[in-house]
CSV table of C-alpha atoms (C1' of nucleotides) in Angstrom, one decimal:
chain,number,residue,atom,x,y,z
A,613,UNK,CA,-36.9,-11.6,12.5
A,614,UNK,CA,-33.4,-9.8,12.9
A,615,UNK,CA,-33.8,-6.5,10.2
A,616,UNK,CA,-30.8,-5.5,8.9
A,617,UNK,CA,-28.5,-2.8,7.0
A,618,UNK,CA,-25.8,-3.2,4.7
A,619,UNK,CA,-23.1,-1.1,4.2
A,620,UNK,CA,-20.2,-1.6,1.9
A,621,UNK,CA,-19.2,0.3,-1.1
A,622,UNK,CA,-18.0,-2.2,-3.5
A,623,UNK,CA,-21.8,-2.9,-5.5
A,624,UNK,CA,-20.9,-6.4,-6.3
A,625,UNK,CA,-19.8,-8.1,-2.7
A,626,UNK,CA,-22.5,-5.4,-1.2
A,627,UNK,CA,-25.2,-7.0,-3.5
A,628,UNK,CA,-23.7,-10.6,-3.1
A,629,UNK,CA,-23.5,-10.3,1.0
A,630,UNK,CA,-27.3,-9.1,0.2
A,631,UNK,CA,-28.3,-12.8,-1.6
A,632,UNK,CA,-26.2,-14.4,1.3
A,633,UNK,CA,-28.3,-12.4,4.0
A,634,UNK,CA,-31.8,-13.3,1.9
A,635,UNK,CA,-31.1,-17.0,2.2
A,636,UNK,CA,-31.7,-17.0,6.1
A,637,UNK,CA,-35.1,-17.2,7.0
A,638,UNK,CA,-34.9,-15.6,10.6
A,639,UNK,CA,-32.8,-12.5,8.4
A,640,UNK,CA,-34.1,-9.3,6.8
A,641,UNK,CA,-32.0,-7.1,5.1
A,642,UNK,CA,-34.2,-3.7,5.0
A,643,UNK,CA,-31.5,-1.8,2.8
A,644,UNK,CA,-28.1,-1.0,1.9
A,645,UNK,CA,-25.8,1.5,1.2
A,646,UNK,CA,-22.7,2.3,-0.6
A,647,UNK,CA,-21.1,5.2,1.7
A,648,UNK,CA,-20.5,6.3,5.4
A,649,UNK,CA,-22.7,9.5,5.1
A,650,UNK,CA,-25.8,7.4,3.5
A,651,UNK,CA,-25.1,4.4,5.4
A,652,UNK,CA,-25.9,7.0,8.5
A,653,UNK,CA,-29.0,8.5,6.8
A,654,UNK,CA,-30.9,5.0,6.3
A,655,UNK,CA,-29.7,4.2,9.9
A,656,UNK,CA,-32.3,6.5,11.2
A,657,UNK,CA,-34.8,6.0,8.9
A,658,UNK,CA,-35.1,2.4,9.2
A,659,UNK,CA,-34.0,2.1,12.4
A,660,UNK,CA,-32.5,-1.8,11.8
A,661,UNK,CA,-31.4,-4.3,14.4
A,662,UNK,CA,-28.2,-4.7,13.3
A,663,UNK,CA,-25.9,-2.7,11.0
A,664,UNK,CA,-23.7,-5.0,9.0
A,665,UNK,CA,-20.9,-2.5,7.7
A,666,UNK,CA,-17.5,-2.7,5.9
A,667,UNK,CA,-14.3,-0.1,7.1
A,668,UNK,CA,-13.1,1.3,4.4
A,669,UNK,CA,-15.7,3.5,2.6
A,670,UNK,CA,-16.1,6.8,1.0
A,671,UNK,CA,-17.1,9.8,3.2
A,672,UNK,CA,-17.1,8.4,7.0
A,673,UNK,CA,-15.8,5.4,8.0
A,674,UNK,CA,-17.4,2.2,9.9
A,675,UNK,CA,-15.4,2.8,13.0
A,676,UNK,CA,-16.5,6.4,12.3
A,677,UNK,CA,-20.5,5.5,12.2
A,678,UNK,CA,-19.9,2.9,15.1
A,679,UNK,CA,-18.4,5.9,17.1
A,680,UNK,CA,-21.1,7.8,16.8
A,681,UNK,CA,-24.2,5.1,17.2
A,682,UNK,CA,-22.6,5.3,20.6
A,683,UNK,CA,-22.3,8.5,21.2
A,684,UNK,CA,-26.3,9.6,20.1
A,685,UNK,CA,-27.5,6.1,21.8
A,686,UNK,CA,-29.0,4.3,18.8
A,687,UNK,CA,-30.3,1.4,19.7
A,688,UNK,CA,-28.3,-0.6,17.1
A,689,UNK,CA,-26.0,-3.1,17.4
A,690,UNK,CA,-22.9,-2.9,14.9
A,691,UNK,CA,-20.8,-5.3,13.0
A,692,UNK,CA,-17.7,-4.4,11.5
A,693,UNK,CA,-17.0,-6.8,8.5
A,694,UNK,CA,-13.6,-6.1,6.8
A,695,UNK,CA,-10.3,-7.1,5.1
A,696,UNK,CA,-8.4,-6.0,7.3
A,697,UNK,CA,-6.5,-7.7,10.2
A,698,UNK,CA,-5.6,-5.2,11.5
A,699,UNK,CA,-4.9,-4.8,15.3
A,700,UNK,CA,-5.8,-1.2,15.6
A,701,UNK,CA,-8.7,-1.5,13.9
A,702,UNK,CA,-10.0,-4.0,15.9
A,703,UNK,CA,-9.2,-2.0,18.9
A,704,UNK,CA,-10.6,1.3,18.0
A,705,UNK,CA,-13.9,-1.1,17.0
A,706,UNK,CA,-14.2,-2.6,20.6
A,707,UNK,CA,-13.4,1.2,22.0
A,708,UNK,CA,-16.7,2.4,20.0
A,709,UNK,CA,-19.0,-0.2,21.6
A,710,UNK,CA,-19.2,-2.6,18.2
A,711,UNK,CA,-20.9,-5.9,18.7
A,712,UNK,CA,-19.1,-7.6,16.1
A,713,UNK,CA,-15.4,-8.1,14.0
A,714,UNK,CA,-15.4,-10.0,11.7
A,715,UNK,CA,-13.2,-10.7,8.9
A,716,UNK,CA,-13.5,-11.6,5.0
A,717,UNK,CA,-11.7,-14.5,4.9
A,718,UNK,CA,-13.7,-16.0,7.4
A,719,UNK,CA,-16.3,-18.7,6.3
A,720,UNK,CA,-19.4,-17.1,5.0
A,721,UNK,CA,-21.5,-18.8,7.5
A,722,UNK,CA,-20.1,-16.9,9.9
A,723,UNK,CA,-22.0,-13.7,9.3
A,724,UNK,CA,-25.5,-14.7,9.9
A,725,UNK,CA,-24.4,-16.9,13.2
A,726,UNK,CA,-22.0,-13.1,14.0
A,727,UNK,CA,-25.7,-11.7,13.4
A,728,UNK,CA,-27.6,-13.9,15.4
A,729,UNK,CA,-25.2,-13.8,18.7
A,730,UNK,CA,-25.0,-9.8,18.8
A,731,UNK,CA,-28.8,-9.6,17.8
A,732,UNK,CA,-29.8,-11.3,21.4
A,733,UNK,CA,-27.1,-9.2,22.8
A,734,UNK,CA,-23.8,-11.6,22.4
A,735,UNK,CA,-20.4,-10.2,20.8
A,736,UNK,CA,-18.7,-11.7,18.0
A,737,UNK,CA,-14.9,-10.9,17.5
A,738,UNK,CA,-13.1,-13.0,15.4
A,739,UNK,CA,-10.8,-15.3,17.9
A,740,UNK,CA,-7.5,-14.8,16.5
A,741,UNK,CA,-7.6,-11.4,16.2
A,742,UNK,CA,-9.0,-11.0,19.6
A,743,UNK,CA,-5.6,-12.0,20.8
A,744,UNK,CA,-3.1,-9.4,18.5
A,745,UNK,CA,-5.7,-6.3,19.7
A,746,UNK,CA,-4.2,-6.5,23.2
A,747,UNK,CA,-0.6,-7.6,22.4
A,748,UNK,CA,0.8,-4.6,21.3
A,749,UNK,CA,-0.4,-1.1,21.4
A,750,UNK,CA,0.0,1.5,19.1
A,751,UNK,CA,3.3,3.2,20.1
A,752,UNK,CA,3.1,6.1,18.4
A,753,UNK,CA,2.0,9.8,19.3
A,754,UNK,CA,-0.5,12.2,16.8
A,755,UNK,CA,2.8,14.0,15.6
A,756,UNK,CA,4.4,11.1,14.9
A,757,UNK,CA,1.6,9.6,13.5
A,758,UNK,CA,1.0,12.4,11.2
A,759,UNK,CA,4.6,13.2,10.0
A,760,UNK,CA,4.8,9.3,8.9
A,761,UNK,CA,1.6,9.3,7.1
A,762,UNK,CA,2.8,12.4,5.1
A,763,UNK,CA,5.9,10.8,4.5
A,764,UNK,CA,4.7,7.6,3.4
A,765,UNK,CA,3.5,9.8,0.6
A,766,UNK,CA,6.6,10.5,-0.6
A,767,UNK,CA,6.8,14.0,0.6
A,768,UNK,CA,10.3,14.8,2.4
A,769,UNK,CA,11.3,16.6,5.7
A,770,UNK,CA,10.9,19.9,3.9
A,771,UNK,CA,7.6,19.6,2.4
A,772,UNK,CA,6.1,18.0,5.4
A,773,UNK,CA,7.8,21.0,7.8
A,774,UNK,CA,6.4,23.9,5.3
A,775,UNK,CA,2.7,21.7,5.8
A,776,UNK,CA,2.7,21.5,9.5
A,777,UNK,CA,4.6,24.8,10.3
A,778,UNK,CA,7.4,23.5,11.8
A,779,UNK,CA,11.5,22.9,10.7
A,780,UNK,CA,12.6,20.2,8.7
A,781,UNK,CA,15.2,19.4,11.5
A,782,UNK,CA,11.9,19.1,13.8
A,783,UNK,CA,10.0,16.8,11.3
A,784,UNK,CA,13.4,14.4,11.0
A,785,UNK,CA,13.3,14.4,14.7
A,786,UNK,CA,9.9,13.0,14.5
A,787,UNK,CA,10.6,10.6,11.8
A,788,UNK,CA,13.5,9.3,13.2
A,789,UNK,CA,11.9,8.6,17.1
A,790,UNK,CA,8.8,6.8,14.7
A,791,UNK,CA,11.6,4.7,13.2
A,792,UNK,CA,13.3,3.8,16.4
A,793,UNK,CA,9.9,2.9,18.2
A,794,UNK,CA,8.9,0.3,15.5
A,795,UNK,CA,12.3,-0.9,15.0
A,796,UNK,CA,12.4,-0.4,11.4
A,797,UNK,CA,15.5,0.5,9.6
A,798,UNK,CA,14.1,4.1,7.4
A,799,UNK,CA,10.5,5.8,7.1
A,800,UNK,CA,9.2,3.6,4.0
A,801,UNK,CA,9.7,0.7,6.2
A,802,UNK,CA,8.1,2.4,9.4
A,803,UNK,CA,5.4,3.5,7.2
A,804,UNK,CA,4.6,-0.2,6.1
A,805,UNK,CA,4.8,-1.5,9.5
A,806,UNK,CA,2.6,0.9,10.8
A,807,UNK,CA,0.2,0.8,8.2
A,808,UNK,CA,0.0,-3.1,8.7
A,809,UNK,CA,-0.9,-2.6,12.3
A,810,UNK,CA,-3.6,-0.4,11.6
A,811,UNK,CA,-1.4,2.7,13.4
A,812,UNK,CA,-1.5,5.6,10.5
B,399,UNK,CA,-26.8,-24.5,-18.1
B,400,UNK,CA,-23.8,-22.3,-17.3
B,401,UNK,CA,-21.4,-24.4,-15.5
B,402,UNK,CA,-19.0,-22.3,-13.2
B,403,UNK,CA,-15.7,-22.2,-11.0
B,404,UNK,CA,-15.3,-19.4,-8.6
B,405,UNK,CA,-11.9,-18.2,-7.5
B,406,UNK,CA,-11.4,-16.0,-4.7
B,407,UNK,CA,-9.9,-15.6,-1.6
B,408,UNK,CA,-11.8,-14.2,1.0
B,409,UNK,CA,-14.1,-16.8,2.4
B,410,UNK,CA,-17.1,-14.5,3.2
B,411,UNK,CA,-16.9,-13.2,0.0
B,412,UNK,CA,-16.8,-16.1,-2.0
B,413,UNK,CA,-19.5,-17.6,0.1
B,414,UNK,CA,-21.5,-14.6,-0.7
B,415,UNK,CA,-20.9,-14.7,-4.3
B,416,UNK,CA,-21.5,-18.0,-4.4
B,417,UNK,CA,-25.4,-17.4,-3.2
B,418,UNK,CA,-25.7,-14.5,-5.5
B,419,UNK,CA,-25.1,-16.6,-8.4
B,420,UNK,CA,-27.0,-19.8,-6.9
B,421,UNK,CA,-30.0,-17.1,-7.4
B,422,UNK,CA,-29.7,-17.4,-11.0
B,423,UNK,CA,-31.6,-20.3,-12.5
B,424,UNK,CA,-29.1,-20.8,-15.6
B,425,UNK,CA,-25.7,-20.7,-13.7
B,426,UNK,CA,-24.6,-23.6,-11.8
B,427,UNK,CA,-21.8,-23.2,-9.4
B,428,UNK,CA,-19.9,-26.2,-9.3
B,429,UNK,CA,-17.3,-25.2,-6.8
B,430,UNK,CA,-15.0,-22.3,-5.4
B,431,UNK,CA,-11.1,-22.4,-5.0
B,432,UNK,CA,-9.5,-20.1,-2.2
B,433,UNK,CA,-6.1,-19.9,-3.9
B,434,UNK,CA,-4.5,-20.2,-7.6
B,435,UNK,CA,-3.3,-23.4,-6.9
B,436,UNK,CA,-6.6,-25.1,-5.9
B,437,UNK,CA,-8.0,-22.8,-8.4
B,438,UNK,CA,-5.7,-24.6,-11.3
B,439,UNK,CA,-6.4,-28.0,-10.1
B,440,UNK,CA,-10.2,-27.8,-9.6
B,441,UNK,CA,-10.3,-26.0,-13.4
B,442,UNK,CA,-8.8,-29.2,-15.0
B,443,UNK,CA,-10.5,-31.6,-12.6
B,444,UNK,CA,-14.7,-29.8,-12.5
B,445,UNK,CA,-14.1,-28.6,-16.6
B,446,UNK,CA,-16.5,-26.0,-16.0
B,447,UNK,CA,-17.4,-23.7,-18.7
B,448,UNK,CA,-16.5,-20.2,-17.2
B,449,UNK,CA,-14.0,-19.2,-14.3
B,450,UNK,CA,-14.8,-16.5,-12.6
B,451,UNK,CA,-11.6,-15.2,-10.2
B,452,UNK,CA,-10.2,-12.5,-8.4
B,453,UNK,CA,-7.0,-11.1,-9.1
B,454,UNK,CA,-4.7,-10.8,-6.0
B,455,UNK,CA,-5.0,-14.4,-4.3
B,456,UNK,CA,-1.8,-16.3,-2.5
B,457,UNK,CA,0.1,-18.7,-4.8
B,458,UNK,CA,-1.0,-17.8,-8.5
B,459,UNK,CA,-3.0,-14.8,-9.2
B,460,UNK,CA,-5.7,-14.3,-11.4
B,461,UNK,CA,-3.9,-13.0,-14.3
B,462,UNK,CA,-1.2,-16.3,-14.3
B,463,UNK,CA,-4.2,-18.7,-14.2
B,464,UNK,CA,-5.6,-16.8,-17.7
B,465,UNK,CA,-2.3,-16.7,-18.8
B,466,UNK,CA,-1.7,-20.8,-18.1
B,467,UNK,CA,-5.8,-20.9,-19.3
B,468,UNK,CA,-4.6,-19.7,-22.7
B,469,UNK,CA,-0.9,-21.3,-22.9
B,470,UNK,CA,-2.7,-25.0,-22.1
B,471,UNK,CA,-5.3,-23.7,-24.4
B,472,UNK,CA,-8.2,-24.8,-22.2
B,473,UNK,CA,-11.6,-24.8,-23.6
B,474,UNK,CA,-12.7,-22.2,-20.5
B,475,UNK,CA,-13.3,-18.7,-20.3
B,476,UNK,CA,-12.0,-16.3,-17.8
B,477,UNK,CA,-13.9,-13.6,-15.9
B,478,UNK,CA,-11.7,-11.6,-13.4
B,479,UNK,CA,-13.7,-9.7,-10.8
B,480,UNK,CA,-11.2,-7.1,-8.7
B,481,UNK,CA,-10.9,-4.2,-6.4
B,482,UNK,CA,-8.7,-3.1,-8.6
B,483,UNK,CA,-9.4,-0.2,-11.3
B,484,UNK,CA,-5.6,-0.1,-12.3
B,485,UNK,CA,-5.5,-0.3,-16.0
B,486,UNK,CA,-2.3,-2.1,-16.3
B,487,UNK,CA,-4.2,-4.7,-14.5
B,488,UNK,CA,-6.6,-4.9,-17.6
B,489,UNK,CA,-3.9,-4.5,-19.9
B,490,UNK,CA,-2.1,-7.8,-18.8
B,491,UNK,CA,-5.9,-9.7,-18.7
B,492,UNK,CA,-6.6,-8.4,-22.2
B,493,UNK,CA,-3.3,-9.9,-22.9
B,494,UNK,CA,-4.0,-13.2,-21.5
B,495,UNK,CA,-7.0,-13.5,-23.7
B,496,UNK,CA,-9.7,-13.2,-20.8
B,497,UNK,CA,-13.4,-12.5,-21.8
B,498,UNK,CA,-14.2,-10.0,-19.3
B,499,UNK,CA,-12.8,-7.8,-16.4
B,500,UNK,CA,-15.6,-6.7,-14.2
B,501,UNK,CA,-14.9,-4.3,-10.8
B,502,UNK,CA,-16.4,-5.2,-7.5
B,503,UNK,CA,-18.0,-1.4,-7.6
B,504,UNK,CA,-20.0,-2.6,-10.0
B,505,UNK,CA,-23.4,-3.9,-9.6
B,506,UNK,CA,-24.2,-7.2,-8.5
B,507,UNK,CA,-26.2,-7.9,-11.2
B,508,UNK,CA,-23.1,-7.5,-13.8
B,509,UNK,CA,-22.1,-10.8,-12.7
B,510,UNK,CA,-24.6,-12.7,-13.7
B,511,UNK,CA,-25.0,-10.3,-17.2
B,512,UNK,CA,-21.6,-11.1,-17.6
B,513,UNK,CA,-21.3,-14.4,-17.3
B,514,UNK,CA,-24.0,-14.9,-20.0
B,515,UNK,CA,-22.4,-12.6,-22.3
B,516,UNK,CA,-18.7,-14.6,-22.5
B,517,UNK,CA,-20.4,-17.8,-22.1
B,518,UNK,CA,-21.8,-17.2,-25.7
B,519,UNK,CA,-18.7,-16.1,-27.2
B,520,UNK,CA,-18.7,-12.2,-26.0
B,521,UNK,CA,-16.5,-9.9,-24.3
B,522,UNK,CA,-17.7,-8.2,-21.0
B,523,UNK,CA,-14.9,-5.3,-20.3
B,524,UNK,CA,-15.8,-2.5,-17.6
B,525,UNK,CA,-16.0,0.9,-19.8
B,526,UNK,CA,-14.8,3.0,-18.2
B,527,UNK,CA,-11.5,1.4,-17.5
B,528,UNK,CA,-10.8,0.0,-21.3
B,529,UNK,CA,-10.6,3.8,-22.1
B,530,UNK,CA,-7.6,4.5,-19.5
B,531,UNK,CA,-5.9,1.0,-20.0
B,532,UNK,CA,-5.1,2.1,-23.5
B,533,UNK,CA,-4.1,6.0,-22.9
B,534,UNK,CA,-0.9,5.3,-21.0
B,535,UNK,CA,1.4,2.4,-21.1
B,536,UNK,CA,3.8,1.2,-18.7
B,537,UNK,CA,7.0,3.1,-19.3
B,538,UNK,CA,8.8,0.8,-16.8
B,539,UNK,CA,10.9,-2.6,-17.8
B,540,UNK,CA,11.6,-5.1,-16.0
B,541,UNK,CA,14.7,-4.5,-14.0
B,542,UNK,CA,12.6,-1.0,-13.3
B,543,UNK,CA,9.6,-2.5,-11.7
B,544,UNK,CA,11.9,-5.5,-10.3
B,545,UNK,CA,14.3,-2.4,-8.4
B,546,UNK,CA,11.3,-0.4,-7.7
B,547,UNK,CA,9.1,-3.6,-5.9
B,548,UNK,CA,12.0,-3.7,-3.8
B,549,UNK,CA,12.7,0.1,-2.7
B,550,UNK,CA,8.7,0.0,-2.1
B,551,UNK,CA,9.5,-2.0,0.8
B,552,UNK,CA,11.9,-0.4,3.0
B,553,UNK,CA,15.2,-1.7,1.1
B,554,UNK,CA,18.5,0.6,0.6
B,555,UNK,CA,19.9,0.5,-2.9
B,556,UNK,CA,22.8,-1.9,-1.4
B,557,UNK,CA,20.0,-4.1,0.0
B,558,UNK,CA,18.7,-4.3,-3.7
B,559,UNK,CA,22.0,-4.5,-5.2
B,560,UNK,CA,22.8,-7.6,-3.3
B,561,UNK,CA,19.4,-9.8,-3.3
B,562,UNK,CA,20.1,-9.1,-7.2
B,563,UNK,CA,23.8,-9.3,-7.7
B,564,UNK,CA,24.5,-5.9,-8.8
B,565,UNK,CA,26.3,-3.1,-7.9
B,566,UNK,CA,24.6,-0.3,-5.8
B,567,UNK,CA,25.3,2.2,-8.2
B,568,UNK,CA,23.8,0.1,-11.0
B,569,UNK,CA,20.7,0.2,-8.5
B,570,UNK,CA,20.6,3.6,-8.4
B,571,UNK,CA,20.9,4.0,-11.4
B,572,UNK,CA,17.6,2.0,-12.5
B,573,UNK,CA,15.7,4.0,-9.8
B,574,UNK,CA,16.7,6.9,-11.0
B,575,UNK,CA,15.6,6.5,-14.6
B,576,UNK,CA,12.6,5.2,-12.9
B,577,UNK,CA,11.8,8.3,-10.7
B,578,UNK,CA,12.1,10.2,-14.0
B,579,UNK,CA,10.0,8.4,-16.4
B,580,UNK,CA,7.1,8.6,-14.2
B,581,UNK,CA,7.5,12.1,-13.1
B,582,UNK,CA,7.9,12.0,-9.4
B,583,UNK,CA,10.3,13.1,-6.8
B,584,UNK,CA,12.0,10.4,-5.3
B,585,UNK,CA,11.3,6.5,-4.7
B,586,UNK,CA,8.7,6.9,-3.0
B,587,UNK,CA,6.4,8.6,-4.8
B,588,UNK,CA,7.2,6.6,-7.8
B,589,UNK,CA,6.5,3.3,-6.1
B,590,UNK,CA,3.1,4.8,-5.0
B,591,UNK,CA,2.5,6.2,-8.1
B,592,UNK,CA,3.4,2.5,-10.0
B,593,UNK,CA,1.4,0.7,-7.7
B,594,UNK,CA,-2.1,3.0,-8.1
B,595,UNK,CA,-1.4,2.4,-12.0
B,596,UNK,CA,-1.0,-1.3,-11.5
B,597,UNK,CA,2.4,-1.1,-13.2
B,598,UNK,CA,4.5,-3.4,-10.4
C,291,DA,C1',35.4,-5.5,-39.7
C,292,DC,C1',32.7,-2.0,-38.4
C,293,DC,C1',29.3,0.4,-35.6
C,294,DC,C1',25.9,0.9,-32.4
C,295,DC,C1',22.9,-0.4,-28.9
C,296,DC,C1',22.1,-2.4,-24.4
C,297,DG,C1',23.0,-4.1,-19.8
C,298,DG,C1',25.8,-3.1,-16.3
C,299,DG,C1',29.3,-0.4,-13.6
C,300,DT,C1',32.1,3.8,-11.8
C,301,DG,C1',33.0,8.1,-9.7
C,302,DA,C1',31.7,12.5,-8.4
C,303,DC,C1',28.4,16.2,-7.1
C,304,DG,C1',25.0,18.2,-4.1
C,305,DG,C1',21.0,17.3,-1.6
C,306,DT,C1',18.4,14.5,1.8
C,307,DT,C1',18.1,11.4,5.7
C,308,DG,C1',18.8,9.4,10.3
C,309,DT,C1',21.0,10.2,14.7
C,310,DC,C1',22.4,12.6,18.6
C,311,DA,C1',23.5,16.1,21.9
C,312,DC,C1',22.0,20.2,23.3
C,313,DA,C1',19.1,24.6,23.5
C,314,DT,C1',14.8,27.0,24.1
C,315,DC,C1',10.2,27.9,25.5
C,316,DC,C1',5.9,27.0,27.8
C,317,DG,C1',2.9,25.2,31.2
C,318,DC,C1',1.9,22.8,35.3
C,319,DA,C1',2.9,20.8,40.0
C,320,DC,C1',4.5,21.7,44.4
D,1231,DG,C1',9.5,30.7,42.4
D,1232,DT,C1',11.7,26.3,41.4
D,1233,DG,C1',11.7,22.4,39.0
D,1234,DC,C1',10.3,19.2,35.7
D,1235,DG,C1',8.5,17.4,31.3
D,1236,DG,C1',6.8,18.0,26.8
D,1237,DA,C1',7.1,20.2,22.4
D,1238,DT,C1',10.0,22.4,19.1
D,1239,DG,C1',14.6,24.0,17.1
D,1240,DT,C1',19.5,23.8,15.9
D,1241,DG,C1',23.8,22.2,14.3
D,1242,DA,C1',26.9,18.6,13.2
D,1243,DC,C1',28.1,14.2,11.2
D,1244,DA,C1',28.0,10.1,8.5
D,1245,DA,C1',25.4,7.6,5.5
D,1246,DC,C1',22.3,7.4,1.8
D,1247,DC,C1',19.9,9.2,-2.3
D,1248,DG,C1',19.2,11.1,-7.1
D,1249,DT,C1',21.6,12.7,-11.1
D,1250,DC,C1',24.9,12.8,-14.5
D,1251,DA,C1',28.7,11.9,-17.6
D,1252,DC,C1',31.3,8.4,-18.8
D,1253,DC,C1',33.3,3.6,-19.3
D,1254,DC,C1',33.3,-1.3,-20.5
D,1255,DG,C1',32.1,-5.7,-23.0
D,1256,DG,C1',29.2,-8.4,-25.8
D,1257,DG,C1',25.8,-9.2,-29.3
D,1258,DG,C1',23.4,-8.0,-33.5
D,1259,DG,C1',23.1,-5.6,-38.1
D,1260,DT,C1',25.2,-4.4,-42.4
DNA sequence: ACCCCCGGGTGACGGTTGTCACATCCGCAC
DNA sequence: GTGCGGATGTGACAACCGTCACCCGGGGGT
C-alpha cells in the first residue's frame, strides 16, 4: 500500500486528484493540504510514502518543501505535479532530489504509474521536458534577475534604483545586459521570455 | 441521470475530474474534450445535458463555446470551472447566458452541488466574485484592449501601428488614454493591471 | 445645411529607455 | 604590491514613450 499526501491549493483539482488517487487499490491518500507551510506540517505527522505536490502555492513552494525534505532527510519521496513547462523549474526540482515531474496535461493515468515507479525507488520525469532542462541554462545573474522581475512590474529604472540602493544608470545597465543575454528586443519582452523559461 | 460533457485541457486534470464526478451515482460522464473545437463537436454529437468547461483552452475558449451554446440556442447548460477570479471573466459568462461559474479554489464537492443545481433550472455563481464583477466595469474599448494585448508583449508602438495599419502616433495615442483610464504609470502596469481584472 | 461626435492622425514637449565607453572601488590571486 | 575581475557609477546619444493640443473627414441627428 503506497500512503500518500496531496498538496495543491486549488480545492477542486486537489479534491478531484483525491477521487483519482482513491480509485487505485494499491493507493492511499492519508491527507491533503491547501498550502506550502501545512503541506510541511502533515508531512511530519503522517509521515507518507510519497508527497504528491503542485508548485505554485501560497506560503512555500513545492520546489521549496522538496528542498528541504532533503535537506532534514525525510524519508519521503516527492513528486512535483504542475502546469508549468518550464525548464527551470524542472531543473531546480531534479537539484532538490525530487523523484518525480510531472505535468498537467499529461494523461491522468500517469500519476498513479509516476507513484508506483518512485514509490520502489524509480524516478519519473516527464520525457520531453527531460530534454529542454539541460539545453539551455539559465543565463542570468541574481542582479539581473531581480532588476527584471521588478521591472516586469512595471516599475522604471528610478523606482527600481531607489528599491535596491543603487542609480538608475546602474539598474539600465542591468536591464540592458538581461536584454542582450536573451536576445529580446526591450524589458517587457525579456521579462516574458524569462518568465517562460522558469528564470525570474 | 445527469448526462455530462467535460471540457478542459490539462489531461491530468480532466482525468481527475472525470473520477471525481464518476463518484456521484446521478451524474454520468459521457465524455471529455481537450480543446474548444473537440469540445463543440462532441456537444452537438453526445447532446449531453450540462457542459462543464474550463475557460482558457487552445482553439475556442470557454466563454465562445457559451457564447455559440446560446447563439445556436442549444438545449445545454454551461458550467465554467476556472483558475481565474477575474470578474470580467464572469461578466462576459453571465453575458453568454451560462448557469454557473465555479473556481477551482473551491471545494470539490461544489461540482457535483453545482451540477444539480443548473441541471434543474438554477444558477450556481461563486459569491464572492458576483459582488466584484458588478462594482467595476471595463473602462477599455476595443482598439484599447486590442493596442494594449499587443504592448503586453514586447511590441513598440510602431510594431503595433503596423500589424494594425495605423499610425504610431495614433498608437500612442490609444495607450495613452489607456494608461490613464486605469490609473497606472506606463504600459506596463496597465497591461498587468488589465490582465489581473480579466479585461484583455 | 448645420453641428457635433468619433475614429484616426500630426507635431511638439519632456521624460524614459537602451547602448556604449569609460571611470571607480574593492577584494583576491600571485 | 601589482594586476585582474567583478560590481557599481557616470555621461552622452539616439530612439522610444507618454501627454497634450489640435486637425481632418465622415456619419448621424435635428
Amino acid at each position: 500500500m503506497i500512503r500518500v499526501l496531496l498538496a495543491e491549493d486549488q480545492a477542486m483539482v486537489r479534491g478531484a486528484l483525491t477521487a483519482l488517487l482513491s480509485l487505485e487499490s494499491d493507493i492511499e491518500v492519508l491527507g491533503s493540504a491547501a498550502d506550502g507551510e501545512s503541506a510541511w506540517r502533515e508531512l511530519q505527522r503522517l509521515k507518507p510514502d510519497v508527497l504528491v505536490t503542485d508548485i505554485e502555492m501560497p506560503g512555500l513552494t513545492g520546489l521549496e518543501i522538496a528542498q528541504r525534505v532533503r535537506r532534514h532527510e525525510l524519508p519521503v519521496k516527492v513528486i512535483i505535479v504542475t502546469t508549468f513547462a518550464r525548464p527551470g523549474f524542472l531543473r531546480r526540482a531534479l537539484d532538490a532530489g525530487v523523484g518525480g515531474y510531472l505535468l498537467k496535461d499529461a494523461p491522468a493515468e500517469n500519476l498513479a504509474e509516476a507513484l508506483r515507479t518512485v514509490h520502489r525507488g524509480g524516478r519519473a520525469i516527464d520525457p520531453q521536458l527531460a530534454l529542454e532542462a539541460w539545453s539551455d541554462a539559465d543565463p542570468l545573474n541574481d542582479r539581473e534577475r531581480q532588476v527584471l522581475r521588478l521591472a516586469g512590474e512595471g516599475q522604471s529604472a528610478s523606482e527600481i534604483g531607489a528599491q535596491l540602493n543603487l542609480s538608475h544608470g546602474t539598474i539600465r545597465n542591468y536591464l540592458s545586459e538581461a536584454i542582450g543575454k536573451l536576445g529580446a528586443a526591450n524589458r517587457i519582452e525579456a521579462y516574458r521570455l524569462a518568465r517562460q523559461k522558469g528564470w525570474l
